[in-house]
Short mmCIF file of C-alpha atoms in Angstrom, two decimals:
data_model
loop_
_atom_site.label_atom_id
_atom_site.label_comp_id
_atom_site.label_asym_id
_atom_site.label_seq_id
_atom_site.Cartn_x
_atom_site.Cartn_y
_atom_site.Cartn_z
CA UNK A 1 -9.58 101.85 20.17
CA UNK A 2 -6.22 102.00 18.41
CA UNK A 3 -4.40 102.75 21.67
CA UNK A 4 -6.26 99.95 23.44
CA UNK A 5 -5.08 97.42 20.85
CA UNK A 6 -1.56 98.82 21.07
CA UNK A 7 -1.67 98.44 24.85
CA UNK A 8 -2.67 94.76 24.61
CA UNK A 9 0.09 94.10 22.09
CA UNK A 10 2.75 95.72 24.29
CA UNK A 11 1.40 93.97 27.41
CA UNK A 12 1.47 90.65 25.58
CA UNK A 13 5.07 91.14 24.47
CA UNK A 14 6.35 92.35 27.84
CA UNK A 15 4.37 90.18 30.25
CA UNK A 16 2.55 87.26 28.62
CA UNK A 17 5.40 86.12 26.38
CA UNK A 18 8.01 85.72 29.17
CA UNK A 19 5.50 83.80 31.30
CA UNK A 20 4.69 81.52 28.38
CA UNK A 21 8.39 80.87 27.76
CA UNK A 22 8.88 80.13 31.47
CA UNK A 23 6.00 77.64 31.49
CA UNK A 24 7.31 76.04 28.31
CA UNK A 25 10.81 75.76 29.77
CA UNK A 26 9.48 74.09 32.92
CA UNK A 27 7.86 71.19 31.04
CA UNK A 28 10.52 70.60 28.40
CA UNK A 29 14.09 69.37 28.37
CA UNK A 30 16.79 72.07 28.29
CA UNK A 31 16.93 73.64 24.85
CA UNK A 32 18.13 76.80 23.12
CA UNK A 33 16.90 78.81 20.21
CA UNK A 34 18.64 78.44 16.83
CA UNK A 35 20.14 75.09 17.72
CA UNK A 36 19.46 71.58 16.60
CA UNK A 37 18.23 70.53 20.03
CA UNK A 38 14.75 69.07 20.11
CA UNK A 39 12.08 70.32 22.48
CA UNK A 40 10.90 67.21 24.35
CA UNK A 41 8.01 67.47 26.77
CA UNK A 42 8.74 66.08 30.24
CA UNK A 43 7.63 66.55 33.85
CA UNK A 44 10.90 65.45 35.43
CA UNK A 45 11.65 68.99 36.60
CA UNK A 46 8.46 69.09 38.66
CA UNK A 47 9.16 65.57 39.95
CA UNK A 48 12.55 66.75 41.21
CA UNK A 49 10.88 69.79 42.77
CA UNK A 50 8.19 67.74 44.50
CA UNK A 51 10.78 65.29 45.81
CA UNK A 52 12.04 67.94 48.22
CA UNK A 53 10.62 66.99 51.64
CA UNK A 54 10.38 70.62 52.76
CA UNK A 55 8.52 71.92 49.72
CA UNK A 56 4.95 71.61 51.01
CA UNK A 57 5.90 72.75 54.51
CA UNK A 58 7.64 75.80 53.04
CA UNK A 59 4.73 76.54 50.72
CA UNK A 60 2.11 76.39 53.47
CA UNK A 61 4.36 78.35 55.82
CA UNK A 62 4.93 81.07 53.20
CA UNK A 63 1.20 81.36 52.54
CA UNK A 64 0.32 81.58 56.25
CA UNK A 65 3.04 84.12 56.99
CA UNK A 66 2.15 86.12 53.88
CA UNK A 67 -1.54 86.17 54.84
CA UNK A 68 -0.83 87.52 58.32
CA UNK A 69 1.69 90.04 56.97
CA UNK A 70 -0.94 91.22 54.49
CA UNK A 71 -3.58 91.51 57.24
CA UNK A 72 -1.27 93.59 59.43
CA UNK A 73 -0.36 95.75 56.44
CA UNK A 74 -4.03 96.47 55.82
CA UNK A 75 -4.65 97.37 59.47
CA UNK A 76 -1.57 99.57 59.83
CA UNK A 77 -1.59 101.00 56.31
CA UNK A 78 -5.25 102.04 56.28
CA UNK A 79 -5.24 103.60 59.74
CA UNK A 80 -1.89 105.38 59.35
CA UNK A 81 -2.56 106.40 55.75
CA UNK A 82 -5.96 107.82 56.66
CA UNK A 83 -4.58 109.75 59.62
CA UNK A 84 -1.72 111.25 57.61
CA UNK A 85 -3.94 112.20 54.67
CA UNK A 86 -7.09 113.52 56.33
CA UNK A 87 -6.11 114.86 59.74
CA UNK A 88 -3.90 117.77 60.75
CA UNK A 89 -1.86 117.40 63.91
CA UNK A 90 1.40 118.67 65.28
CA UNK A 91 4.39 116.71 64.05
CA UNK A 92 2.58 115.04 61.14
CA UNK A 93 5.52 115.54 58.77
CA UNK A 94 7.93 114.06 61.31
CA UNK A 95 5.60 111.12 61.93
CA UNK A 96 5.36 110.40 58.20
CA UNK A 97 9.15 110.50 57.90
CA UNK A 98 9.54 108.08 60.82
CA UNK A 99 7.00 105.66 59.35
CA UNK A 100 8.89 105.63 56.04
CA UNK A 101 12.33 105.45 57.70
CA UNK A 102 12.63 101.62 57.44
CA UNK A 103 13.00 102.04 53.68
CA UNK A 104 16.23 103.97 54.26
CA UNK A 105 17.73 101.50 56.75
CA UNK A 106 19.19 98.17 55.56
CA UNK A 107 16.77 95.39 56.46
CA UNK A 108 19.61 93.17 57.69
CA UNK A 109 20.65 95.80 60.21
CA UNK A 110 17.10 96.02 61.50
CA UNK A 111 16.79 92.22 61.62
CA UNK A 112 19.99 91.82 63.64
CA UNK A 113 18.74 94.34 66.19
CA UNK A 114 15.27 92.81 66.32
CA UNK A 115 16.75 89.33 66.74
CA UNK A 116 17.97 90.18 70.23
CA UNK A 117 14.53 91.54 71.10
CA UNK A 118 12.83 88.43 69.70
CA UNK A 119 15.04 86.21 71.85
CA UNK A 120 14.19 88.17 75.00
CA UNK A 121 10.42 88.06 74.43
CA UNK A 122 10.44 84.45 73.21
CA UNK A 123 9.46 85.04 69.58
CA UNK A 124 12.75 83.94 68.02
CA UNK A 125 12.53 80.78 65.88
CA UNK A 126 8.74 81.19 65.57
CA UNK A 127 6.50 82.07 62.64
CA UNK A 128 5.05 84.96 64.67
CA UNK A 129 8.49 86.53 64.96
CA UNK A 130 9.08 86.05 61.21
CA UNK A 131 5.70 87.66 60.49
CA UNK A 132 6.54 90.68 62.63
CA UNK A 133 9.95 91.19 61.02
CA UNK A 134 8.37 90.97 57.54
CA UNK A 135 6.41 94.09 58.44
CA UNK A 136 9.62 96.13 58.38
CA UNK A 137 10.12 96.07 54.57
CA UNK A 138 6.38 96.05 53.72
CA UNK A 139 4.50 98.43 56.01
CA UNK A 140 6.14 101.67 54.70
CA UNK A 141 4.91 100.89 51.19
CA UNK A 142 1.40 100.15 52.45
CA UNK A 143 1.27 103.40 54.41
CA UNK A 144 2.42 105.38 51.39
CA UNK A 145 -0.09 103.72 49.05
CA UNK A 146 -3.06 104.24 51.39
CA UNK A 147 -1.88 107.76 52.19
CA UNK A 148 -2.05 108.59 48.48
CA UNK A 149 -5.42 106.82 48.12
CA UNK A 150 -7.01 108.75 50.99
CA UNK A 151 -5.54 112.00 49.68
CA UNK A 152 -7.32 111.38 46.38
CA UNK A 153 -10.51 110.35 48.20
CA UNK A 154 -10.58 113.60 50.16
CA UNK A 155 -12.11 114.51 53.49
CA UNK A 156 -15.35 115.96 52.01
CA UNK A 157 -16.39 112.53 50.73
CA UNK A 158 -16.17 111.05 54.22
CA UNK A 159 -17.83 114.06 55.82
CA UNK A 160 -20.73 113.72 53.38
CA UNK A 161 -21.39 110.17 54.59
CA UNK A 162 -21.28 111.37 58.19
CA UNK A 163 -23.74 114.20 57.44
CA UNK A 164 -26.17 111.67 55.90
CA UNK A 165 -26.11 109.73 59.16
CA UNK A 166 -23.82 106.81 58.34
CA UNK A 167 -22.09 105.18 61.25
CA UNK A 168 -18.29 104.83 61.19
CA UNK A 169 -18.57 101.11 60.40
CA UNK A 170 -21.07 101.64 57.56
CA UNK A 171 -19.07 104.58 56.25
CA UNK A 172 -15.93 102.45 56.11
CA UNK A 173 -17.63 99.47 54.44
CA UNK A 174 -19.80 101.33 51.93
CA UNK A 175 -17.76 104.44 51.12
CA UNK A 176 -14.09 104.01 51.92
CA UNK A 177 -13.40 100.36 51.05
CA UNK A 178 -15.08 100.43 47.60
CA UNK A 179 -13.04 103.51 46.71
CA UNK A 180 -9.83 101.94 48.05
CA UNK A 181 -10.00 98.83 45.89
CA UNK A 182 -7.12 99.84 43.62
CA UNK A 183 -4.95 100.63 46.63
CA UNK A 184 -5.88 97.29 48.21
CA UNK A 185 -4.88 95.47 45.02
CA UNK A 186 -1.53 97.25 44.93
CA UNK A 187 -0.81 96.57 48.59
CA UNK A 188 -1.81 92.91 48.20
CA UNK A 189 0.52 92.16 45.33
CA UNK A 190 3.42 94.25 46.64
CA UNK A 191 3.22 92.88 50.18
CA UNK A 192 2.95 89.22 49.19
CA UNK A 193 5.84 89.45 46.74
CA UNK A 194 8.12 91.28 49.22
CA UNK A 195 7.25 88.94 52.08
CA UNK A 196 7.69 85.84 49.94
CA UNK A 197 11.11 86.94 48.70
CA UNK A 198 12.66 87.52 52.14
CA UNK A 199 15.47 85.04 52.77
CA UNK A 200 18.05 86.65 55.06
CA UNK A 201 15.70 88.09 57.68
CA UNK A 202 13.62 84.89 57.69
CA UNK A 203 16.74 82.82 58.29
CA UNK A 204 17.91 85.16 61.09
CA UNK A 205 14.63 85.46 62.98
CA UNK A 206 13.35 81.99 62.10
CA UNK A 207 16.64 80.37 63.00
CA UNK A 208 16.08 77.57 60.50
CA UNK A 209 12.97 76.39 62.36
CA UNK A 210 10.65 78.42 60.13
CA UNK A 211 11.00 77.21 56.54
CA UNK A 212 9.74 79.35 53.66
CA UNK A 213 10.02 79.01 49.89
CA UNK A 214 13.19 81.14 49.52
CA UNK A 215 14.99 78.82 51.94
CA UNK A 216 14.05 75.86 49.73
CA UNK A 217 14.79 77.78 46.55
CA UNK A 218 18.43 78.69 47.22
CA UNK A 219 19.74 75.09 47.31
CA UNK A 220 18.29 74.62 43.82
CA UNK A 221 20.68 77.32 42.57
CA UNK A 222 23.41 74.68 42.65
CA UNK A 223 21.80 72.92 39.71
CA UNK A 224 22.54 74.00 36.16
CA UNK A 225 19.28 72.55 34.84
CA UNK A 226 17.16 75.46 33.56
CA UNK A 227 14.02 73.30 33.49
CA UNK A 228 14.20 72.71 37.24
CA UNK A 229 14.77 76.41 37.88
CA UNK A 230 11.82 77.27 35.63
CA UNK A 231 9.62 74.75 37.45
CA UNK A 232 10.50 76.26 40.80
CA UNK A 233 9.83 79.76 39.44
CA UNK A 234 6.37 78.67 38.36
CA UNK A 235 5.76 77.15 41.80
CA UNK A 236 7.15 80.27 43.47
CA UNK A 237 4.70 82.46 41.55
CA UNK A 238 1.65 80.41 42.58
CA UNK A 239 1.16 81.73 46.19
CA UNK A 240 1.05 85.44 45.21
CA UNK A 241 -1.35 84.63 42.40
CA UNK A 242 -3.63 82.61 44.70
CA UNK A 243 -3.61 85.36 47.33
CA UNK A 244 -4.39 87.97 44.70
CA UNK A 245 -7.34 85.90 43.39
CA UNK A 246 -8.62 85.47 46.96
CA UNK A 247 -8.47 89.22 47.61
CA UNK A 248 -10.22 89.88 44.28
CA UNK A 249 -12.99 87.52 45.37
CA UNK A 250 -13.38 89.36 48.66
CA UNK A 251 -13.40 92.73 46.88
CA UNK A 252 -16.25 91.53 44.68
CA UNK A 253 -18.38 91.26 47.82
CA UNK A 254 -18.05 94.98 48.52
CA UNK A 255 -20.95 97.32 47.68
CA UNK A 256 -21.07 98.82 44.16
CA UNK A 257 -18.85 96.09 42.72
CA UNK A 258 -19.35 95.79 38.97
CA UNK A 259 -19.63 92.00 38.82
CA UNK A 260 -22.11 90.12 36.59
CA UNK A 261 -23.45 87.91 39.38
CA UNK A 262 -24.21 90.94 41.59
CA UNK A 263 -25.85 92.95 38.79
CA UNK A 264 -28.05 90.10 37.57
CA UNK A 265 -31.73 90.99 37.66
#
């Protein structure tokens, strides 16, 4: 009990306090500690933010691209992670190294090479091309996370479901997915944050036609108003939070989920 209280205190100091200060900064005039400046509440910073004509387009575009990037990460990460963790085949070590290789190569170098390919196949300056290039810095992490999750799950657990007569679909939905919830949460948050923060590769592949939040955010760096920057940071943090809440809602529908509404008699 003592360690639990200590954990909440440390978490509050390291995570909750900075978020509270950021929210406070976004709705007040610029101020500093230990000065005579008054803290006046205002919403001008959000008004300036909402006055940008590309804000809503960039927000919706970032959410759509992030959702598809997350979906592809689930499909590739689960299948590749499961194969690497549970099956033995020739060249498995080499295959794992190749799948993780994008982490060792600068993303800009990959984007410049892929840009020529995107132009040839007609995906340059499209959100589909941006979605595909966002897989480069995200998929290796997803594969590694699901690889570790399936290694902990173990092959005997899956073989037990097969022995009891479960089909592959039922085995995946009732055995694997419920036990992969922590990995799914990690992949969700990591993928959305990485995808949302990509500026250079989005500008290269999107060619300025695909507008995302980072492309709207950088012009605001010219301002010295900390309230406006804080307001944009709050807005920037909303899409990952909404996506995380959505995934949590979907995870609550899985079998054996410890949720009050499912356990109600």
